[in-house]
Amino acid sequence: MEEHWVSYNSGRHFLQIPGPTNVPDRVLHAMSYPTIDHRGPDFQALGADVLERIKPVFGTTNPVIIFPASGTGAWEAALVNTLSPGDQVLMFETGHFAKLWQNMAQRLGFEPELIESDWRHGADPAAIEKRLSEDRDHEIKAVAVVHNETSTGVTSRIAEIRKAIDNANHPALLLVDTISSLGSIRYEHDAWGVDVTVSGSQKGLMLPPGLSFNAVSDKALDASKASRHPRSYWDWQEMLGPNDAGFFPYTPATNLLYGLREAIDMLEEEGLQNVFARHDRHAEATRRAVTAWGFDIVCANPAEYSSALTAVLVPDSVDPDALRRTILENFDMSLGAGLSKLKGKAFRIGHLGDFNDLTLAGTLSGVEMGLKRAGIAHQSGGVQAALDYLAETAGSAAKVA
Ligand SMILES: Cc1ncc(COP(=O)(O)O)c(C=O)c1O
């Protein structure tokens, strides 16, 4: 037989980057239905259903706006709807994605101010409180924070940041990126007093890329009426009218919305609290493996460990990208690269989305076999440490009906 440059890999690819995540069969099937008339009654029922049932996933009773776009679009929508040209935005440098959001704010004509950090900690509520307290004239119009920094595996404490803004008696809006935490890590838009929550479809929501979200508070809606920033595609007001009746102002991503309806069914069936407990448990098992191998975790504060991914620091002598290549070529598993500052220093294990004990066991086994195959010095027993923890705690996560 003639040799072909692509060979078939039997079994399912392990997509263990921290998003996009493995799309469950149920969601894939749901998306395979024929596209329907987006101005007809069937679509109206679908639109009304997902727009209503997505709200509890954000922990809100307020509107959630759905854009046919990647998460970056929802970042832009959050800024251009709430701010006016030249407005100051206080941002915190948790990592690569916080920097990208800052760059975007700059390019859009706002004035972002970045509190720098070592990429090993979450946004510091004390530093935010201090900066806001100094801003007596309330020049800062918004505080923008990434909840789960996907480049570092650090989860910021949003409720404490809310408290910091309140302690400073400051009227700034709170904008939060939950692109890699929604549907994986506990999040409460209303209870935590968030004004705009940004999210995307391709991580905890278990969908392919292509949908993004803004959950909006009443204060954010008021700000959008006063905002003088030019916008059209991203305009919340254009969306909210048709959304009231289950429709969209332009052609929606119908088949992704079928997938979203199925994904929400799945989250409801498992129960959000159980989903979060499952992610917490898999993250702890992963950290036990990493620690047993003798590697450091990028996140330096255990109170900020991410339950969605673990970023692993490797010794200077190790090329993490060569390790990832070895694992991909030999075991058909994709892991996340170290991004910008962490390039060549770290790799990332995604453990979020449609995931169970045995997928985690397979993932960690792939890493351990890769370490052996690549000849990277490490202590033995990483996978065993994770398996012991999983076996000890199996069924222990409180099942909330
Ligand atoms: C925390 C975070 N913010 C923003 C983005 C950008 O989203 P997208 O690539 O969907 O535009 C990502 C993507 O991974 C992310 O993880």
CSV table of C-alpha atoms and ligand atoms in Angstrom, one decimal:
chain,number,residue,atom,x,y,z
A,1,MET,CA,0.0,0.0,0.0
A,2,GLU,CA,1.2,3.5,-0.8
A,3,GLU,CA,2.5,5.4,2.2
A,4,HIS,CA,0.4,8.4,3.2
A,5,TRP,CA,1.7,11.4,5.1
A,6,VAL,CA,-1.2,11.1,7.7
A,7,SER,CA,-1.7,7.9,9.5
A,8,TYR,CA,-4.8,6.9,11.3
A,9,ASN,CA,-4.7,7.2,15.1
A,10,SER,CA,-7.0,4.6,16.6
A,11,GLY,CA,-9.1,5.6,19.6
A,12,ARG,CA,-10.1,9.1,20.5
A,13,HIS,CA,-7.6,12.0,20.5
A,14,PHE,CA,-7.0,13.4,24.1
A,15,LEU,CA,-7.6,17.1,23.7
A,16,GLN,CA,-6.2,18.1,27.1
A,17,ILE,CA,-5.4,21.7,26.3
A,18,PRO,CA,-7.3,24.1,28.6
A,19,GLY,CA,-9.9,24.7,25.9
A,20,PRO,CA,-11.3,24.1,23.4
A,21,THR,CA,-12.2,20.9,25.3
A,22,ASN,CA,-13.5,17.5,24.2
A,23,VAL,CA,-17.0,18.0,22.8
A,24,PRO,CA,-19.4,15.3,24.2
A,25,ASP,CA,-21.2,13.1,21.7
A,26,ARG,CA,-24.5,14.4,22.9
A,27,VAL,CA,-23.6,17.9,22.0
A,28,LEU,CA,-22.1,16.8,18.6
A,29,HIS,CA,-25.4,15.0,17.8
A,30,ALA,CA,-27.5,17.9,18.9
A,31,MET,CA,-25.6,20.2,16.5
A,32,SER,CA,-26.1,17.8,13.6
A,33,TYR,CA,-29.8,18.7,13.2
A,34,PRO,CA,-30.8,20.7,10.1
A,35,THR,CA,-30.4,24.4,10.3
A,36,ILE,CA,-33.8,26.1,10.6
A,37,ASP,CA,-35.4,29.4,9.7
A,38,HIS,CA,-34.0,31.8,12.3
A,39,ARG,CA,-37.1,34.0,12.0
A,40,GLY,CA,-39.5,31.1,12.5
A,41,PRO,CA,-41.3,29.7,15.5
A,42,ASP,CA,-39.0,26.7,16.1
A,43,PHE,CA,-36.0,29.0,16.3
A,44,GLN,CA,-37.9,31.3,18.6
A,45,ALA,CA,-38.5,28.5,21.0
A,46,LEU,CA,-34.8,27.5,20.9
A,47,GLY,CA,-33.6,31.1,21.3
A,48,ALA,CA,-36.0,31.8,24.2
A,49,ASP,CA,-35.0,28.6,25.9
A,50,VAL,CA,-31.2,29.0,25.8
A,51,LEU,CA,-31.3,32.7,26.6
A,52,GLU,CA,-33.3,31.9,29.8
A,53,ARG,CA,-31.6,28.7,30.9
A,54,ILE,CA,-28.0,30.1,30.4
A,55,LYS,CA,-28.7,32.6,33.2
A,56,PRO,CA,-28.2,30.3,36.2
A,57,VAL,CA,-24.9,29.0,34.7
A,58,PHE,CA,-23.7,32.6,35.2
A,59,GLY,CA,-25.4,32.9,38.5
A,60,THR,CA,-27.6,35.7,37.3
A,61,THR,CA,-31.3,36.5,36.7
A,62,ASN,CA,-30.3,39.4,34.4
A,63,PRO,CA,-29.9,39.1,30.6
A,64,VAL,CA,-27.1,37.2,29.1
A,65,ILE,CA,-26.2,38.3,25.6
A,66,ILE,CA,-24.9,35.6,23.1
A,67,PHE,CA,-22.7,36.6,20.2
A,68,PRO,CA,-21.7,34.4,17.3
A,69,ALA,CA,-18.0,35.1,18.0
A,70,SER,CA,-15.0,33.8,19.9
A,71,GLY,CA,-14.3,35.0,23.4
A,72,THR,CA,-12.3,37.9,22.1
A,73,GLY,CA,-15.5,39.4,20.7
A,74,ALA,CA,-17.2,39.3,24.1
A,75,TRP,CA,-14.1,41.0,25.6
A,76,GLU,CA,-14.6,43.8,23.0
A,77,ALA,CA,-18.4,44.0,23.6
A,78,ALA,CA,-17.9,44.4,27.4
A,79,LEU,CA,-15.6,47.4,26.8
A,80,VAL,CA,-17.4,49.2,24.0
A,81,ASN,CA,-20.8,48.9,25.6
A,82,THR,CA,-19.9,50.3,29.0
A,83,LEU,CA,-17.1,52.8,28.4
A,84,SER,CA,-16.5,56.0,26.4
A,85,PRO,CA,-13.4,56.9,24.4
A,86,GLY,CA,-10.5,57.8,26.8
A,87,ASP,CA,-12.0,56.2,29.8
A,88,GLN,CA,-9.6,54.7,32.3
A,89,VAL,CA,-9.7,51.0,33.0
A,90,LEU,CA,-7.9,49.3,35.9
A,91,MET,CA,-6.6,45.9,34.9
A,92,PHE,CA,-4.5,43.3,36.6
A,93,GLU,CA,-1.7,41.4,34.9
A,94,THR,CA,-2.6,37.9,35.9
A,95,GLY,CA,-1.0,36.5,32.7
A,96,HIS,CA,-1.1,36.3,28.9
A,97,PHE,CA,-4.9,36.8,28.6
A,98,ALA,CA,-5.0,39.7,30.9
A,99,LYS,CA,-2.3,41.3,28.8
A,100,LEU,CA,-4.3,40.6,25.6
A,101,TRP,CA,-7.4,42.3,27.1
A,102,GLN,CA,-5.3,45.3,28.1
A,103,ASN,CA,-3.8,45.5,24.5
A,104,MET,CA,-7.4,45.4,23.1
A,105,ALA,CA,-8.5,48.2,25.5
A,106,GLN,CA,-5.6,50.3,24.4
A,107,ARG,CA,-6.3,49.7,20.7
A,108,LEU,CA,-10.0,50.6,21.2
A,109,GLY,CA,-9.0,54.0,22.5
A,110,PHE,CA,-9.5,53.5,26.3
A,111,GLU,CA,-6.7,54.1,28.8
A,112,PRO,CA,-5.9,50.8,30.6
A,113,GLU,CA,-3.7,50.9,33.6
A,114,LEU,CA,-2.1,47.5,34.4
A,115,ILE,CA,-1.2,46.5,37.9
A,116,GLU,CA,1.9,44.3,37.2
A,117,SER,CA,2.3,40.9,38.8
A,118,ASP,CA,4.6,37.8,38.7
A,119,TRP,CA,2.1,35.6,36.7
A,120,ARG,CA,1.9,33.3,39.7
A,121,HIS,CA,-0.8,35.0,41.7
A,122,GLY,CA,-4.3,36.2,41.0
A,123,ALA,CA,-5.5,39.8,41.0
A,124,ASP,CA,-4.7,41.3,44.4
A,125,PRO,CA,-7.8,42.8,46.0
A,126,ALA,CA,-5.6,45.0,48.3
A,127,ALA,CA,-3.7,46.5,45.4
A,128,ILE,CA,-7.0,47.2,43.6
A,129,GLU,CA,-8.5,48.8,46.7
A,130,LYS,CA,-5.4,51.0,47.2
A,131,ARG,CA,-5.4,52.2,43.6
A,132,LEU,CA,-9.1,52.9,43.7
A,133,SER,CA,-8.8,54.8,47.0
A,134,GLU,CA,-6.2,57.1,45.4
A,135,ASP,CA,-8.6,57.8,42.5
A,136,ARG,CA,-10.6,60.5,44.4
A,137,ASP,CA,-12.1,62.0,41.2
A,138,HIS,CA,-13.3,58.6,40.0
A,139,GLU,CA,-11.4,58.8,36.7
A,140,ILE,CA,-11.3,55.0,36.7
A,141,LYS,CA,-14.5,53.8,35.1
A,142,ALA,CA,-14.0,50.0,35.2
A,143,VAL,CA,-11.9,47.3,36.9
A,144,ALA,CA,-11.3,44.4,34.5
A,145,VAL,CA,-10.1,41.0,35.8
A,146,VAL,CA,-9.6,37.6,34.3
A,147,HIS,CA,-11.3,35.1,36.7
A,148,ASN,CA,-9.4,32.0,35.6
A,149,GLU,CA,-6.1,33.0,33.9
A,150,THR,CA,-5.7,30.2,31.4
A,151,SER,CA,-2.0,30.9,30.8
A,152,THR,CA,-1.1,30.3,34.4
A,153,GLY,CA,-3.8,28.2,36.1
A,154,VAL,CA,-4.5,30.9,38.7
A,155,THR,CA,-8.1,31.7,39.7
A,156,SER,CA,-8.7,35.2,41.1
A,157,ARG,CA,-11.0,35.8,44.0
A,158,ILE,CA,-13.7,37.8,42.4
A,159,ALA,CA,-15.9,38.2,45.6
A,160,GLU,CA,-12.9,39.8,47.3
A,161,ILE,CA,-12.3,42.1,44.4
A,162,ARG,CA,-15.9,43.2,44.7
A,163,LYS,CA,-15.3,43.9,48.4
A,164,ALA,CA,-12.1,45.9,47.6
A,165,ILE,CA,-14.1,48.1,45.2
A,166,ASP,CA,-16.8,48.6,47.8
A,167,ASN,CA,-14.2,49.3,50.5
A,168,ALA,CA,-12.7,52.1,48.4
A,169,ASN,CA,-16.3,53.4,47.9
A,170,HIS,CA,-15.6,53.5,44.2
A,171,PRO,CA,-18.3,53.5,41.5
A,172,ALA,CA,-16.1,51.6,38.9
A,173,LEU,CA,-17.8,48.8,37.0
A,174,LEU,CA,-16.5,45.3,37.6
A,175,LEU,CA,-15.8,43.4,34.3
A,176,VAL,CA,-14.8,39.8,34.6
A,177,ASP,CA,-13.5,37.3,32.0
A,178,THR,CA,-14.8,33.7,32.8
A,179,ILE,CA,-13.8,32.3,29.4
A,180,SER,CA,-12.0,29.3,31.0
A,181,SER,CA,-14.0,29.1,34.3
A,182,LEU,CA,-17.7,29.2,33.4
A,183,GLY,CA,-19.3,25.8,33.9
A,184,SER,CA,-16.1,24.5,35.6
A,185,ILE,CA,-15.3,26.8,38.6
A,186,ARG,CA,-17.9,28.3,41.0
A,187,TYR,CA,-19.0,31.7,39.7
A,188,GLU,CA,-21.7,34.0,40.9
A,189,HIS,CA,-22.4,37.0,38.6
A,190,ASP,CA,-25.2,38.5,40.8
A,191,ALA,CA,-24.0,37.5,44.3
A,192,TRP,CA,-20.5,38.8,43.6
A,193,GLY,CA,-21.7,42.1,42.2
A,194,VAL,CA,-20.1,41.7,38.8
A,195,ASP,CA,-21.3,44.1,36.1
A,196,VAL,CA,-20.2,42.3,33.0
A,197,THR,CA,-19.2,38.7,32.8
A,198,VAL,CA,-17.5,37.7,29.6
A,199,SER,CA,-17.4,34.1,28.5
A,200,GLY,CA,-17.0,31.6,25.6
A,201,SER,CA,-18.4,28.3,24.5
A,202,GLN,CA,-15.4,26.2,24.0
A,203,LYS,CA,-14.3,25.3,27.6
A,204,GLY,CA,-16.6,24.5,30.5
A,205,LEU,CA,-19.6,24.7,28.3
A,206,MET,CA,-18.3,21.7,26.3
A,207,LEU,CA,-19.2,23.3,22.9
A,208,PRO,CA,-16.9,24.0,19.9
A,209,PRO,CA,-15.6,27.6,19.6
A,210,GLY,CA,-17.9,30.1,18.2
A,211,LEU,CA,-20.3,31.5,20.8
A,212,SER,CA,-19.4,34.1,23.4
A,213,PHE,CA,-21.3,35.8,26.1
A,214,ASN,CA,-21.9,39.0,28.1
A,215,ALA,CA,-23.9,38.7,31.3
A,216,VAL,CA,-24.9,42.2,32.3
A,217,SER,CA,-26.0,43.9,35.5
A,218,ASP,CA,-28.5,46.7,35.6
A,219,LYS,CA,-25.6,49.1,36.3
A,220,ALA,CA,-23.8,47.9,33.2
A,221,LEU,CA,-27.0,48.3,31.1
A,222,ASP,CA,-27.3,51.9,32.4
A,223,ALA,CA,-23.7,52.5,31.5
A,224,SER,CA,-24.3,51.1,28.0
A,225,LYS,CA,-27.0,53.8,27.5
A,226,ALA,CA,-24.5,56.5,28.4
A,227,SER,CA,-21.5,55.1,26.6
A,228,ARG,CA,-20.3,57.1,23.6
A,229,HIS,CA,-18.1,54.5,22.1
A,230,PRO,CA,-19.0,53.7,18.5
A,231,ARG,CA,-20.3,50.1,18.1
A,232,SER,CA,-22.7,48.2,15.9
A,233,TYR,CA,-22.3,44.5,15.8
A,234,TRP,CA,-21.5,44.4,19.5
A,235,ASP,CA,-24.3,46.7,20.6
A,236,TRP,CA,-26.3,45.2,23.5
A,237,GLN,CA,-29.3,47.4,22.9
A,238,GLU,CA,-29.6,46.0,19.3
A,239,MET,CA,-29.6,42.5,20.8
A,240,LEU,CA,-31.8,42.9,23.8
A,241,GLY,CA,-34.9,43.9,21.8
A,242,PRO,CA,-35.1,40.9,19.5
A,243,ASN,CA,-33.7,38.6,22.4
A,244,ASP,CA,-36.9,39.5,24.4
A,245,ALA,CA,-38.8,37.4,21.9
A,246,GLY,CA,-36.2,34.7,21.4
A,247,PHE,CA,-34.7,36.2,18.2
A,248,PHE,CA,-31.4,37.8,17.2
A,249,PRO,CA,-30.8,41.0,15.2
A,250,TYR,CA,-28.7,39.1,12.7
A,251,THR,CA,-28.3,35.4,11.6
A,252,PRO,CA,-27.5,33.5,14.8
A,253,ALA,CA,-25.2,30.5,15.0
A,254,THR,CA,-28.2,28.2,15.0
A,255,ASN,CA,-26.4,24.8,15.3
A,256,LEU,CA,-24.2,26.0,18.1
A,257,LEU,CA,-27.3,27.1,19.9
A,258,TYR,CA,-28.7,23.5,19.5
A,259,GLY,CA,-25.4,22.4,21.1
A,260,LEU,CA,-25.8,25.0,23.8
A,261,ARG,CA,-29.3,23.7,24.7
A,262,GLU,CA,-27.9,20.2,25.0
A,263,ALA,CA,-24.9,21.4,27.1
A,264,ILE,CA,-27.2,23.2,29.5
A,265,ASP,CA,-29.3,20.0,29.8
A,266,MET,CA,-26.1,18.2,30.8
A,267,LEU,CA,-25.1,20.8,33.3
A,268,GLU,CA,-28.6,20.7,34.8
A,269,GLU,CA,-28.7,16.9,34.9
A,270,GLU,CA,-25.3,16.7,36.8
A,271,GLY,CA,-26.1,19.8,38.9
A,272,LEU,CA,-23.8,22.8,38.8
A,273,GLN,CA,-22.5,22.2,42.3
A,274,ASN,CA,-21.5,18.7,41.3
A,275,VAL,CA,-19.8,20.0,38.2
A,276,PHE,CA,-17.7,22.3,40.3
A,277,ALA,CA,-16.9,19.6,42.9
A,278,ARG,CA,-15.8,17.2,40.0
A,279,HIS,CA,-13.5,19.9,38.6
A,280,ASP,CA,-12.1,20.6,42.1
A,281,ARG,CA,-11.4,16.9,42.7
A,282,HIS,CA,-9.7,16.4,39.3
A,283,ALA,CA,-7.5,19.4,39.8
A,284,GLU,CA,-6.4,18.2,43.2
A,285,ALA,CA,-5.5,14.7,41.8
A,286,THR,CA,-3.5,16.5,39.0
A,287,ARG,CA,-1.6,18.6,41.5
A,288,ARG,CA,-0.8,15.4,43.5
A,289,ALA,CA,0.7,13.9,40.3
A,290,VAL,CA,2.7,17.0,39.4
A,291,THR,CA,4.1,17.3,42.9
A,292,ALA,CA,5.0,13.6,43.1
A,293,TRP,CA,6.9,13.9,39.8
A,294,GLY,CA,8.9,16.7,41.5
A,295,PHE,CA,7.7,19.7,39.5
A,296,ASP,CA,6.4,23.0,40.6
A,297,ILE,CA,3.0,24.4,39.9
A,298,VAL,CA,2.9,27.9,38.4
A,299,CYS,CA,0.2,29.0,40.8
A,300,ALA,CA,2.0,30.0,44.0
A,301,ASN,CA,-1.1,30.5,46.2
A,302,PRO,CA,-3.1,27.4,47.1
A,303,ALA,CA,-6.2,29.6,47.6
A,304,GLU,CA,-6.0,30.5,43.9
A,305,TYR,CA,-5.3,27.0,42.4
A,306,SER,CA,-7.4,26.6,39.2
A,307,SER,CA,-9.8,23.7,39.0
A,308,ALA,CA,-9.8,23.9,35.2
A,309,LEU,CA,-6.2,23.5,34.4
A,310,THR,CA,-2.8,23.0,36.0
A,311,ALA,CA,0.3,24.8,34.6
A,312,VAL,CA,3.5,22.9,35.3
A,313,LEU,CA,6.9,24.6,35.6
A,314,VAL,CA,9.7,22.5,34.3
A,315,PRO,CA,13.4,22.8,35.2
A,316,ASP,CA,15.6,25.0,32.9
A,317,SER,CA,17.1,21.9,31.3
A,318,VAL,CA,13.8,20.7,30.1
A,319,ASP,CA,12.1,21.9,26.9
A,320,PRO,CA,8.3,21.6,27.6
A,321,ASP,CA,7.4,22.0,23.9
A,322,ALA,CA,9.6,19.0,23.0
A,323,LEU,CA,7.8,17.0,25.8
A,324,ARG,CA,4.4,18.0,24.4
A,325,ARG,CA,5.6,17.0,20.9
A,326,THR,CA,6.7,13.6,22.2
A,327,ILE,CA,3.4,13.1,23.9
A,328,LEU,CA,1.4,14.1,20.8
A,329,GLU,CA,3.4,11.9,18.5
A,330,ASN,CA,3.5,8.9,20.7
A,331,PHE,CA,0.2,9.0,22.7
A,332,ASP,CA,-2.0,11.3,20.6
A,333,MET,CA,-2.6,13.8,23.3
A,334,SER,CA,-2.5,17.6,23.0
A,335,LEU,CA,-1.4,19.6,26.0
A,336,GLY,CA,-1.2,23.4,26.4
A,337,ALA,CA,2.0,25.3,25.6
A,338,GLY,CA,3.5,27.9,27.9
A,339,LEU,CA,2.4,31.2,26.6
A,340,SER,CA,4.5,34.4,26.2
A,341,LYS,CA,6.4,34.9,29.5
A,342,LEU,CA,6.0,31.2,30.2
A,343,LYS,CA,7.0,29.9,26.8
A,344,GLY,CA,9.7,27.3,27.2
A,345,LYS,CA,9.2,27.2,30.9
A,346,ALA,CA,5.8,25.5,31.4
A,347,PHE,CA,3.2,23.3,29.9
A,348,ARG,CA,-0.5,23.2,30.8
A,349,ILE,CA,-2.8,20.2,31.5
A,350,GLY,CA,-6.4,20.9,30.9
A,351,HIS,CA,-8.8,19.0,33.1
A,352,LEU,CA,-12.1,20.8,32.4
A,353,GLY,CA,-15.3,20.1,30.5
A,354,ASP,CA,-16.7,16.7,29.8
A,355,PHE,CA,-14.2,14.8,31.9
A,356,ASN,CA,-14.1,11.9,34.3
A,357,ASP,CA,-11.8,9.9,36.6
A,358,LEU,CA,-10.6,7.6,33.8
A,359,THR,CA,-10.0,10.5,31.3
A,360,LEU,CA,-7.9,12.1,34.0
A,361,ALA,CA,-6.1,8.8,34.6
A,362,GLY,CA,-5.4,8.6,30.9
A,363,THR,CA,-4.3,12.2,30.7
A,364,LEU,CA,-1.8,11.9,33.6
A,365,SER,CA,-0.6,8.5,32.3
A,366,GLY,CA,0.1,10.2,28.9
A,367,VAL,CA,2.2,12.9,30.7
A,368,GLU,CA,4.1,10.3,32.8
A,369,MET,CA,4.8,8.1,29.7
A,370,GLY,CA,5.9,11.2,27.8
A,371,LEU,CA,8.3,12.2,30.6
A,372,LYS,CA,9.9,8.7,30.4
A,373,ARG,CA,10.0,8.6,26.7
A,374,ALA,CA,11.6,12.0,26.4
A,375,GLY,CA,14.2,11.0,29.0
A,376,ILE,CA,13.2,13.8,31.4
A,377,ALA,CA,14.3,13.3,35.0
A,378,HIS,CA,11.3,13.0,37.3
A,379,GLN,CA,10.3,11.1,40.4
A,380,SER,CA,8.1,8.1,39.9
A,381,GLY,CA,4.7,7.7,41.4
A,382,GLY,CA,2.9,10.7,40.0
A,383,VAL,CA,0.1,8.8,38.3
A,384,GLN,CA,-0.1,6.5,41.4
A,385,ALA,CA,-0.6,9.5,43.7
A,386,ALA,CA,-3.4,10.7,41.5
A,387,LEU,CA,-5.0,7.3,41.3
A,388,ASP,CA,-4.8,6.8,45.1
A,389,TYR,CA,-6.6,10.1,45.6
A,390,LEU,CA,-9.2,9.4,43.0
A,391,ALA,CA,-9.9,6.0,44.5
A,392,GLU,CA,-10.0,7.4,48.1
A,393,THR,CA,-12.4,10.1,47.1
A,394,ALA,CA,-14.6,8.3,44.5
A,395,GLY,CA,-18.2,9.1,45.1
A,396,SER,CA,-17.3,11.5,48.0
A,397,ALA,CA,-18.1,14.7,46.2
A,398,ALA,CA,-21.4,15.8,47.7
A,399,LYS,CA,-24.1,15.0,45.2
A,400,VAL,CA,-26.5,17.9,45.2
A,401,ALA,CA,-29.8,17.0,43.5
B,1,LIG,C1,-9.1,33.6,29.9
B,1,LIG,C2,-9.3,33.8,28.4
B,1,LIG,N1,-9.6,35.0,27.9
B,1,LIG,C3,-9.8,35.2,26.6
B,1,LIG,C4,-9.5,34.2,25.7
B,1,LIG,C5,-9.7,34.5,24.3
B,1,LIG,O1,-10.8,33.8,23.8
B,1,LIG,P1,-11.0,33.3,22.3
B,1,LIG,O2,-9.7,32.7,21.9
B,1,LIG,O3,-12.2,32.4,22.3
B,1,LIG,O4,-11.2,34.6,21.5
B,1,LIG,C6,-9.1,33.0,26.1
B,1,LIG,C7,-8.8,31.9,25.2
B,1,LIG,O5,-8.3,30.8,25.5
B,1,LIG,C8,-9.0,32.7,27.5
B,1,LIG,O6,-8.6,31.5,28.0
